Coordinates of C-alpha atoms in Angstrom, one line a residue:
M1 CA 115.3 110.6 105.0
H2 CA 117.6 108.5 107.0
D3 CA 116.6 106.1 110.3
I4 CA 118.4 108.3 113.3
K5 CA 119.1 104.9 114.7
A6 CA 120.9 102.4 112.4
I7 CA 123.2 105.9 112.0
R8 CA 124.1 105.3 115.9
E9 CA 124.5 101.5 116.0
N10 CA 127.7 101.7 113.4
P11 CA 128.1 104.9 112.6
A12 CA 131.0 103.9 110.1
A13 CA 129.2 102.5 108.2
F14 CA 126.4 104.6 107.5
D15 CA 129.9 106.3 106.3
A16 CA 131.8 103.8 104.1
A17 CA 127.8 103.9 102.8
L18 CA 128.1 108.2 101.5
A19 CA 131.5 107.4 100.3
R20 CA 130.7 104.6 98.1
R21 CA 127.9 108.1 96.5
G22 CA 131.8 110.3 96.6
L23 CA 130.0 112.0 99.9
S24 CA 131.8 112.6 102.9
A25 CA 131.7 111.4 106.5
M26 CA 128.5 112.5 108.2
S27 CA 128.0 110.6 111.1
S28 CA 129.6 112.5 113.7
E29 CA 128.0 116.1 112.9
I30 CA 124.2 113.8 113.0
L31 CA 125.3 112.4 116.4
A32 CA 127.2 115.1 118.1
L33 CA 123.4 117.4 117.0
D34 CA 121.1 113.9 117.8
S35 CA 123.0 114.1 120.4
D36 CA 122.4 117.7 122.3
R37 CA 119.0 117.5 121.5
R38 CA 118.3 114.2 123.2
A39 CA 120.7 115.4 126.4
R40 CA 118.3 119.5 126.2
I41 CA 115.2 116.7 126.5
V42 CA 116.9 114.3 129.1
A43 CA 116.5 117.4 131.1
A44 CA 113.4 119.1 130.1
E45 CA 112.2 116.4 131.9
T46 CA 114.4 116.4 134.9
A47 CA 113.8 119.6 135.1
Q48 CA 109.0 119.1 134.8
A49 CA 110.0 116.2 138.2
E50 CA 111.5 118.9 140.0
Q51 CA 108.9 120.9 139.4
N52 CA 106.4 118.6 139.6
R53 CA 108.2 117.8 143.4
A54 CA 108.3 121.6 145.0
S55 CA 104.5 122.8 143.1
K56 CA 103.9 119.5 145.5
E57 CA 105.6 121.2 148.9
V58 CA 104.2 124.3 148.0
G59 CA 100.9 124.2 149.7
A60 CA 103.0 121.9 152.6
A61 CA 104.8 124.8 153.0
K62 CA 101.5 127.2 152.9
A63 CA 100.0 124.9 155.7
R64 CA 102.2 124.5 158.0
G65 CA 102.6 128.3 158.2
D66 CA 106.7 128.5 156.5
D67 CA 106.5 131.6 154.2
G68 CA 109.5 131.6 153.5
E69 CA 109.9 128.1 152.4
F70 CA 106.6 129.4 150.7
Q71 CA 107.8 131.7 148.7
R72 CA 111.4 130.2 148.0
L73 CA 109.0 126.5 146.2
R74 CA 107.5 129.3 144.0
A75 CA 110.5 130.6 143.1
L76 CA 111.6 127.1 142.5
V77 CA 108.5 126.2 140.4
A78 CA 108.5 129.3 138.1
Q79 CA 111.9 129.2 137.1
T80 CA 111.5 125.1 136.4
K81 CA 109.1 126.5 134.5
A82 CA 111.3 128.5 132.3
D83 CA 113.8 126.2 132.0
I84 CA 110.8 123.4 130.9
A85 CA 110.4 125.6 128.1
R86 CA 113.7 127.2 126.8
L87 CA 114.7 123.6 127.2
T88 CA 112.0 122.5 125.1
A89 CA 111.9 125.2 122.6
E90 CA 115.9 124.4 122.1
A91 CA 114.4 120.9 121.6
G92 CA 112.2 121.2 119.0
E93 CA 114.7 123.9 117.6
Q94 CA 117.3 120.9 117.1
D95 CA 115.1 118.4 115.9
I96 CA 113.9 120.3 113.4
A97 CA 117.7 121.1 112.0
L98 CA 118.1 117.2 113.3
R99 CA 115.2 116.5 110.3
D100 CA 116.6 118.6 107.7
L101 CA 120.3 118.4 107.5
L102 CA 119.6 113.8 107.5
A103 CA 116.5 114.8 104.2
G104 CA 119.1 116.6 102.4
I105 CA 121.5 113.4 102.4
P106 CA 120.9 111.0 99.5
N107 CA 119.7 107.5 99.8
L108 CA 122.7 104.5 100.7
P109 CA 123.0 102.7 97.8
L110 CA 122.8 98.7 97.7
P111 CA 126.5 96.7 98.4
E112 CA 125.4 95.2 95.3
V113 CA 125.7 98.5 93.2
P114 CA 128.7 99.3 91.5
G115 CA 130.9 101.9 92.7
G116 CA 131.6 104.8 90.2
K117 CA 131.9 108.3 89.6
D118 CA 129.0 108.9 86.4
E119 CA 127.5 107.6 83.6
A120 CA 130.5 105.8 82.6
D121 CA 131.2 103.7 85.2
N122 CA 127.3 102.0 85.0
V123 CA 126.7 98.2 84.0
E124 CA 125.4 96.6 81.3
I125 CA 123.8 93.5 82.6
H126 CA 121.2 92.7 79.7
R127 CA 120.6 93.5 76.0
W128 CA 117.4 92.6 74.0
G129 CA 116.7 92.7 69.6
T130 CA 118.9 93.9 67.9
P131 CA 119.3 96.7 65.6
R132 CA 118.4 96.9 62.9
T133 CA 119.9 97.6 59.5
F134 CA 119.4 100.0 57.0
D135 CA 119.7 100.4 53.6
F136 CA 120.0 104.5 53.7
T137 CA 121.2 106.9 55.9
P138 CA 118.4 106.5 59.0
V139 CA 117.8 109.9 60.6
E140 CA 116.1 111.5 64.1
H141 CA 112.5 111.7 64.2
F142 CA 112.0 115.0 63.3
E143 CA 114.1 114.6 60.2
I144 CA 111.4 111.8 59.2
A145 CA 108.9 113.4 56.0
G146 CA 106.4 111.4 57.5
V147 CA 106.9 113.0 60.4
R148 CA 107.0 117.0 60.3
P149 CA 103.5 116.7 58.9
G150 CA 102.7 116.7 63.0
M151 CA 104.8 117.4 64.8
D152 CA 105.5 121.8 65.4
F153 CA 108.6 123.0 66.9
E154 CA 107.6 127.1 65.7
T155 CA 103.6 126.9 66.9
A156 CA 105.3 125.6 70.8
A157 CA 107.6 128.6 71.0
K158 CA 105.4 129.9 69.6
L159 CA 102.9 129.9 72.3
S160 CA 104.8 128.7 75.3
G161 CA 109.6 129.1 74.5
S162 CA 112.0 126.2 74.2
R163 CA 111.4 122.6 75.1
F164 CA 107.4 122.1 74.4
V165 CA 106.4 120.9 71.1
V166 CA 102.2 120.6 69.1
L167 CA 101.6 117.3 68.6
K168 CA 98.8 116.6 65.2
G169 CA 97.4 114.2 62.9
A170 CA 98.9 111.0 62.9
V171 CA 102.1 111.4 64.9
I172 CA 98.6 112.9 68.0
R173 CA 97.7 109.3 67.5
V174 CA 100.8 107.0 67.3
H175 CA 101.6 108.8 70.5
R176 CA 98.0 107.9 72.3
A177 CA 97.9 104.7 71.3
L178 CA 101.5 104.0 72.4
A179 CA 99.8 105.7 75.8
Q180 CA 96.5 102.8 76.3
F181 CA 99.2 100.4 75.2
M182 CA 101.1 100.4 77.2
L183 CA 98.3 100.9 79.8
D184 CA 95.9 98.0 78.6
T185 CA 99.2 95.5 78.8
H186 CA 99.9 97.0 81.8
I187 CA 96.5 95.9 84.1
D188 CA 95.8 93.4 82.0
E189 CA 99.4 91.7 82.4
H190 CA 101.3 92.4 84.6
G191 CA 98.2 93.3 87.2
L192 CA 99.2 96.9 88.3
Q193 CA 96.2 99.1 89.5
E194 CA 95.2 102.0 86.8
T195 CA 95.5 105.1 89.3
W196 CA 94.0 108.5 88.1
T197 CA 95.6 111.0 90.7
P198 CA 96.0 115.4 90.4
V199 CA 98.9 116.3 89.2
L200 CA 99.0 119.4 91.3
V201 CA 99.8 118.5 95.0
K202 CA 101.3 119.9 97.7
D203 CA 104.5 120.9 99.9
E204 CA 104.7 117.3 101.8
A205 CA 103.3 115.4 98.6
M206 CA 107.2 116.4 96.8
Y207 CA 108.5 116.5 100.0
G208 CA 107.7 112.4 101.3
T209 CA 109.6 111.3 97.4
T210 CA 112.3 113.6 97.3
Q211 CA 111.8 116.0 95.1
L212 CA 112.5 119.0 97.8
P213 CA 113.7 120.6 99.9
K214 CA 116.5 119.6 98.0
F215 CA 115.0 119.6 94.1
A216 CA 113.0 123.1 94.0
E217 CA 114.1 124.1 90.8
D218 CA 113.8 121.0 89.1
S219 CA 110.4 121.6 89.6
Y220 CA 107.3 124.6 89.0
Q221 CA 105.0 125.6 91.8
T222 CA 102.4 127.6 91.2
T223 CA 101.1 131.2 92.7
N224 CA 99.3 129.6 95.4
G225 CA 102.3 127.7 96.0
W226 CA 101.3 123.5 94.2
W227 CA 103.7 122.2 92.9
L228 CA 103.2 120.2 89.1
I229 CA 104.9 117.3 89.1
P230 CA 107.3 115.8 87.4
T231 CA 105.7 112.1 87.7
S232 CA 103.2 111.1 88.6
E233 CA 105.8 108.9 91.4
V234 CA 104.6 111.4 93.5
T235 CA 101.2 111.1 93.8
L236 CA 100.8 107.2 94.0
T237 CA 103.2 107.0 96.3
N238 CA 101.8 109.1 98.5
T239 CA 98.5 107.6 98.6
V240 CA 99.9 105.9 101.7
A241 CA 101.4 108.8 103.2
G242 CA 100.1 108.5 107.2
D243 CA 98.7 105.1 107.3
I244 CA 98.9 102.1 108.9
L245 CA 98.3 99.8 106.6
D246 CA 97.5 95.7 107.2
E247 CA 100.0 94.2 105.7
A248 CA 97.5 91.1 103.9
Q249 CA 97.4 94.6 102.0
L250 CA 100.4 94.6 100.4
P251 CA 102.2 94.7 97.6
I252 CA 100.0 98.1 96.7
R253 CA 101.2 98.0 92.6
M254 CA 100.0 100.8 90.8
T255 CA 100.2 102.3 87.5
A256 CA 98.8 106.3 85.8
H257 CA 99.3 107.8 82.6
T258 CA 100.1 111.3 83.0
Q259 CA 100.9 115.0 82.7
C260 CA 104.6 116.1 84.3
F261 CA 106.5 118.6 84.0
R262 CA 110.4 119.6 84.8
S263 CA 111.7 122.6 85.3
E264 CA 115.3 121.0 83.1
A265 CA 117.2 122.7 85.1
G266 CA 121.0 122.4 84.1
S267 CA 120.4 120.5 81.4
A268 CA 120.9 123.9 78.8
G269 CA 121.9 122.6 75.5
K270 CA 121.6 119.7 76.0
D271 CA 118.7 117.2 73.4
T272 CA 117.6 121.2 72.0
S273 CA 116.4 119.4 69.7
G274 CA 113.4 117.6 68.7
M275 CA 111.3 115.8 71.2
L276 CA 113.4 114.0 73.0
R277 CA 113.7 116.4 76.7
Q278 CA 110.7 118.1 77.2
H279 CA 108.9 120.5 80.1
Q280 CA 105.5 119.1 79.4
F281 CA 105.1 115.2 78.5
E282 CA 103.3 111.5 78.9
K283 CA 104.4 109.1 81.5
V284 CA 103.0 105.8 82.2
E285 CA 104.1 104.9 85.8
M286 CA 104.6 102.4 87.3
V287 CA 105.2 102.3 91.8
T288 CA 104.7 99.9 94.0
I289 CA 104.0 99.7 98.5
C290 CA 105.9 96.6 99.5
T291 CA 107.3 95.2 102.6
P292 CA 110.8 95.6 103.1
E293 CA 111.7 91.7 102.6
S294 CA 110.6 91.7 99.3
H295 CA 111.6 95.5 97.9
L296 CA 115.0 93.5 95.8
E297 CA 112.5 91.0 95.0
E298 CA 109.8 93.5 93.0
Q299 CA 111.9 95.8 91.6
E300 CA 112.9 92.8 89.4
R301 CA 109.0 92.4 89.1
M302 CA 108.9 95.9 87.7
R303 CA 111.9 95.6 86.3
A304 CA 110.3 92.7 84.0
C305 CA 107.0 95.1 83.2
A306 CA 108.9 97.7 81.3
E307 CA 111.0 95.0 79.6
A308 CA 108.2 93.9 78.3
I309 CA 106.6 96.6 76.8
L310 CA 109.3 98.0 74.5
E311 CA 109.4 93.5 73.1
K312 CA 105.8 94.2 72.7
L313 CA 107.2 97.6 70.3
E314 CA 110.1 95.8 69.5
I315 CA 112.6 98.0 70.3
P316 CA 115.7 96.7 70.9
Y317 CA 117.4 98.4 74.7
R318 CA 119.2 97.6 76.4
T319 CA 119.1 97.1 80.5
I320 CA 122.5 98.9 83.1
V321 CA 122.3 99.3 86.8
L322 CA 123.2 102.7 88.1
C323 CA 126.3 103.3 89.9
T324 CA 127.0 105.1 92.8
G325 CA 128.1 108.2 90.8
D326 CA 125.1 108.2 88.6
M327 CA 122.2 107.5 90.4
G328 CA 119.2 109.6 92.6
F329 CA 119.1 111.6 95.5
G330 CA 116.3 108.6 96.8
A331 CA 117.1 105.7 95.3
Q332 CA 119.1 101.8 96.9
R333 CA 119.2 101.1 93.5
T334 CA 118.4 102.2 90.0
F335 CA 118.0 99.5 86.7
D336 CA 117.9 102.3 83.4
L337 CA 115.8 100.8 80.3
E338 CA 118.6 101.8 77.1
A339 CA 116.7 102.2 73.8
W340 CA 118.7 101.6 70.5
L341 CA 117.3 104.8 69.0
P342 CA 118.3 104.6 64.9
G343 CA 119.2 108.9 64.4
Q344 CA 121.2 109.1 67.0
N345 CA 123.0 105.7 66.2
Q346 CA 123.1 105.4 71.0
F347 CA 120.8 104.1 73.7
R348 CA 118.9 106.6 74.9
E349 CA 117.5 106.4 78.8
I350 CA 114.0 105.3 77.8
S351 CA 113.3 104.1 81.8
S352 CA 114.3 104.3 85.5
V353 CA 113.1 101.8 87.8
S354 CA 114.4 102.3 91.5
T355 CA 113.7 101.0 95.2
C356 CA 114.0 103.2 98.0
G357 CA 113.5 101.1 99.8
Q358 CA 112.3 102.2 103.7
F359 CA 114.2 106.4 102.7
Q360 CA 109.9 107.4 100.8
G361 CA 108.3 105.3 103.2
R362 CA 109.9 107.4 106.7
R363 CA 110.3 110.1 105.1
M364 CA 105.3 110.3 104.9
N365 CA 105.6 108.5 107.1
A366 CA 103.9 105.6 105.9
R367 CA 104.6 102.2 107.7
Y368 CA 102.8 98.3 107.7
R369 CA 101.6 95.9 110.5
P370 CA 102.8 93.3 110.3
A371 CA 100.8 89.8 110.2
K372 CA 100.5 88.2 113.5
S373 CA 102.5 86.1 114.7
E374 CA 102.1 83.8 117.9
G375 CA 103.3 86.7 120.5
G376 CA 99.9 88.8 119.0
P377 CA 100.3 91.7 117.0
G378 CA 103.5 92.6 114.8
K379 CA 104.6 96.4 115.3
P380 CA 104.3 98.7 112.7
D381 CA 107.2 99.8 110.6
F382 CA 108.1 101.7 107.4
V383 CA 107.3 100.5 104.2
A384 CA 109.5 100.5 101.4
T385 CA 108.2 101.8 97.5
L386 CA 109.0 101.7 94.3
N387 CA 108.6 103.5 91.0
G388 CA 109.4 103.2 88.4
S389 CA 108.3 104.6 84.0
G390 CA 106.8 102.4 82.4
L391 CA 107.0 104.2 79.6
A392 CA 107.7 108.2 79.5
V393 CA 105.1 107.3 76.3
G394 CA 106.8 110.8 74.1
R395 CA 110.3 108.6 74.0
C396 CA 109.0 105.0 73.7
L397 CA 107.5 107.8 70.5
I398 CA 110.8 108.5 68.9
A399 CA 111.6 105.4 69.3
V400 CA 108.5 103.4 67.4
L401 CA 109.1 106.2 64.9
E402 CA 113.8 105.9 64.1
N403 CA 112.6 102.3 64.6
G404 CA 110.5 101.7 61.3
Q405 CA 111.7 104.6 58.9
Q406 CA 111.9 103.8 55.8
A407 CA 113.4 105.2 52.8
D408 CA 110.7 106.8 51.8
G409 CA 110.5 109.4 54.3
S410 CA 107.5 106.8 55.4
V411 CA 107.1 104.9 59.3
D412 CA 106.8 101.0 59.8
L413 CA 104.3 100.8 62.9
P414 CA 104.7 97.9 66.0
A415 CA 101.5 95.0 65.5
V416 CA 100.8 96.0 68.8
L417 CA 99.6 98.8 67.6
H418 CA 97.8 98.2 64.8
P419 CA 94.0 97.7 67.2
Y420 CA 94.5 101.1 68.4
L421 CA 95.0 103.3 65.2
G422 CA 91.7 101.1 63.7
G423 CA 93.6 99.2 61.7
K424 CA 96.8 101.5 61.0
T425 CA 99.9 100.3 60.3
R426 CA 101.9 102.7 58.9
I427 CA 102.4 107.0 58.7
S428 CA 103.0 107.7 54.9
A429 CA 106.0 109.8 54.1
T430 CA 103.2 113.3 53.8
G431 CA 102.2 111.9 57.1
Q432 CA 98.8 109.9 57.0
L433 CA 97.5 107.0 58.5
V434 CA 97.1 104.6 56.3

C-alpha cells in the first residue's frame, strides 16, 4: 500500500517511479479522489459543528417561548443531521475507493534497480562455481535412469491431473533431506527462528502480502473461503499484522518449511515436463520484519543465507538483480538466484529475495515504536518486510539430481546431505539409495 501523504507531497516523483515500471501517471487521479474525500470530511465536520450550535439554541428558543425560532432550529438540526450522515457515507465510500485504487498499484522500485522491460534486461551481479564438464550428454532430472523409479508423473496425473508428481524411494528421501538440511542451516548458522504455520489463511492475510485483490487467480480458494498459501511468506509476514512492536524486538528473522500451492495461471505450455513448475510443492521460506532503516542491509543478509545453501550443495549459480519490468508486485528490489541445470544447459530460478520496504507493513497495519529518545517515545511507524526462498525444495532437488548425474544413470549426492541419508552417498542406476 502506498503512503497517500508521500503522493500529496511529491506527485511528480510518484509518477516518475511508476513510469520506471512501465505504468502511466496516476497521481492526478489519486489526488482528485483524495481531495474530494477530504472535502466531504471537512463538510461533515462543519455540519456537525452547526448541528451542535443549533441544538444548544433549540432549548433557549423554547424557554423564551419563541415558537417560530424553535421550529426553525429543529428543522435545521434535522437537516444538518441528514447532511452529516450523507457526507460521512460518501466520504466512507471514497475512502474505500481510494484504498482499492492504491491497493492495485505496485510498489515503487528503488532508484538503484536497473530499468528494463522484461527478464532480458535483468543484470547479473554475482556468479559462483563452474558448471561441470560431462563426458556424456547430461539429461533432465526426470530422464535420469536412477531417478525414474522414484518420480511418478503418471500416477500423479491419475490422482490430480497435470503439474503434480508422486515421489518415492530414494528420490523422496533426498527431497526430505534437502528440506531438513536447509532448515538446520538457517537455524543453526544463520540465526533464523523456525516457525510452523497454517497453509490455510483468511482474505486479510492474502491482502496483507499483496496476493489479493489483484492476483486471486494465481491461488486456490476453498469452498468456505480459506486460501491455500502460495508460500509461507503469507503466514510468516502476517504474524505481526495489526501489531505495534517495540524497536528492541526487531529484526524478527523467521524460516518455515511448508507445502505451497499455486494455480500457475498464465503458464500454459511452460515447463510442462518434469517437476520444475508444479501446483503443489515445498519451500523453505525466509521472512524478516525490521525497521525501514535496516531493510537493505537485511536483504543482503538474506541473499547470503540463500546463496550459502547452494554453495554447501556445490551447485553452480548466479545472482541477478531484476529490472523494473520484471519485479514482483510488492517488491522494491529483488535478487534472483539461478541454479545451473545441465540437463537444460541453462540457469533457472531457485530463489527470489525481495525487500518490500513498508509496502506490506502499511497494508497489514504492522507498526513498531522507535526506541525512546530525549524527546520521549518515538511515534509508531510501519515496519519493513522482506521475504526470500531458502530454497525451493523441489527445484533444489532438480539441481542436485542433474548436477550429480553419472553416465550409468546413477547420481552422486552432495556431501552435506550424507548425514541426513544415513551415510548413503548415491542413488544407484536402478533407483536405490546406496
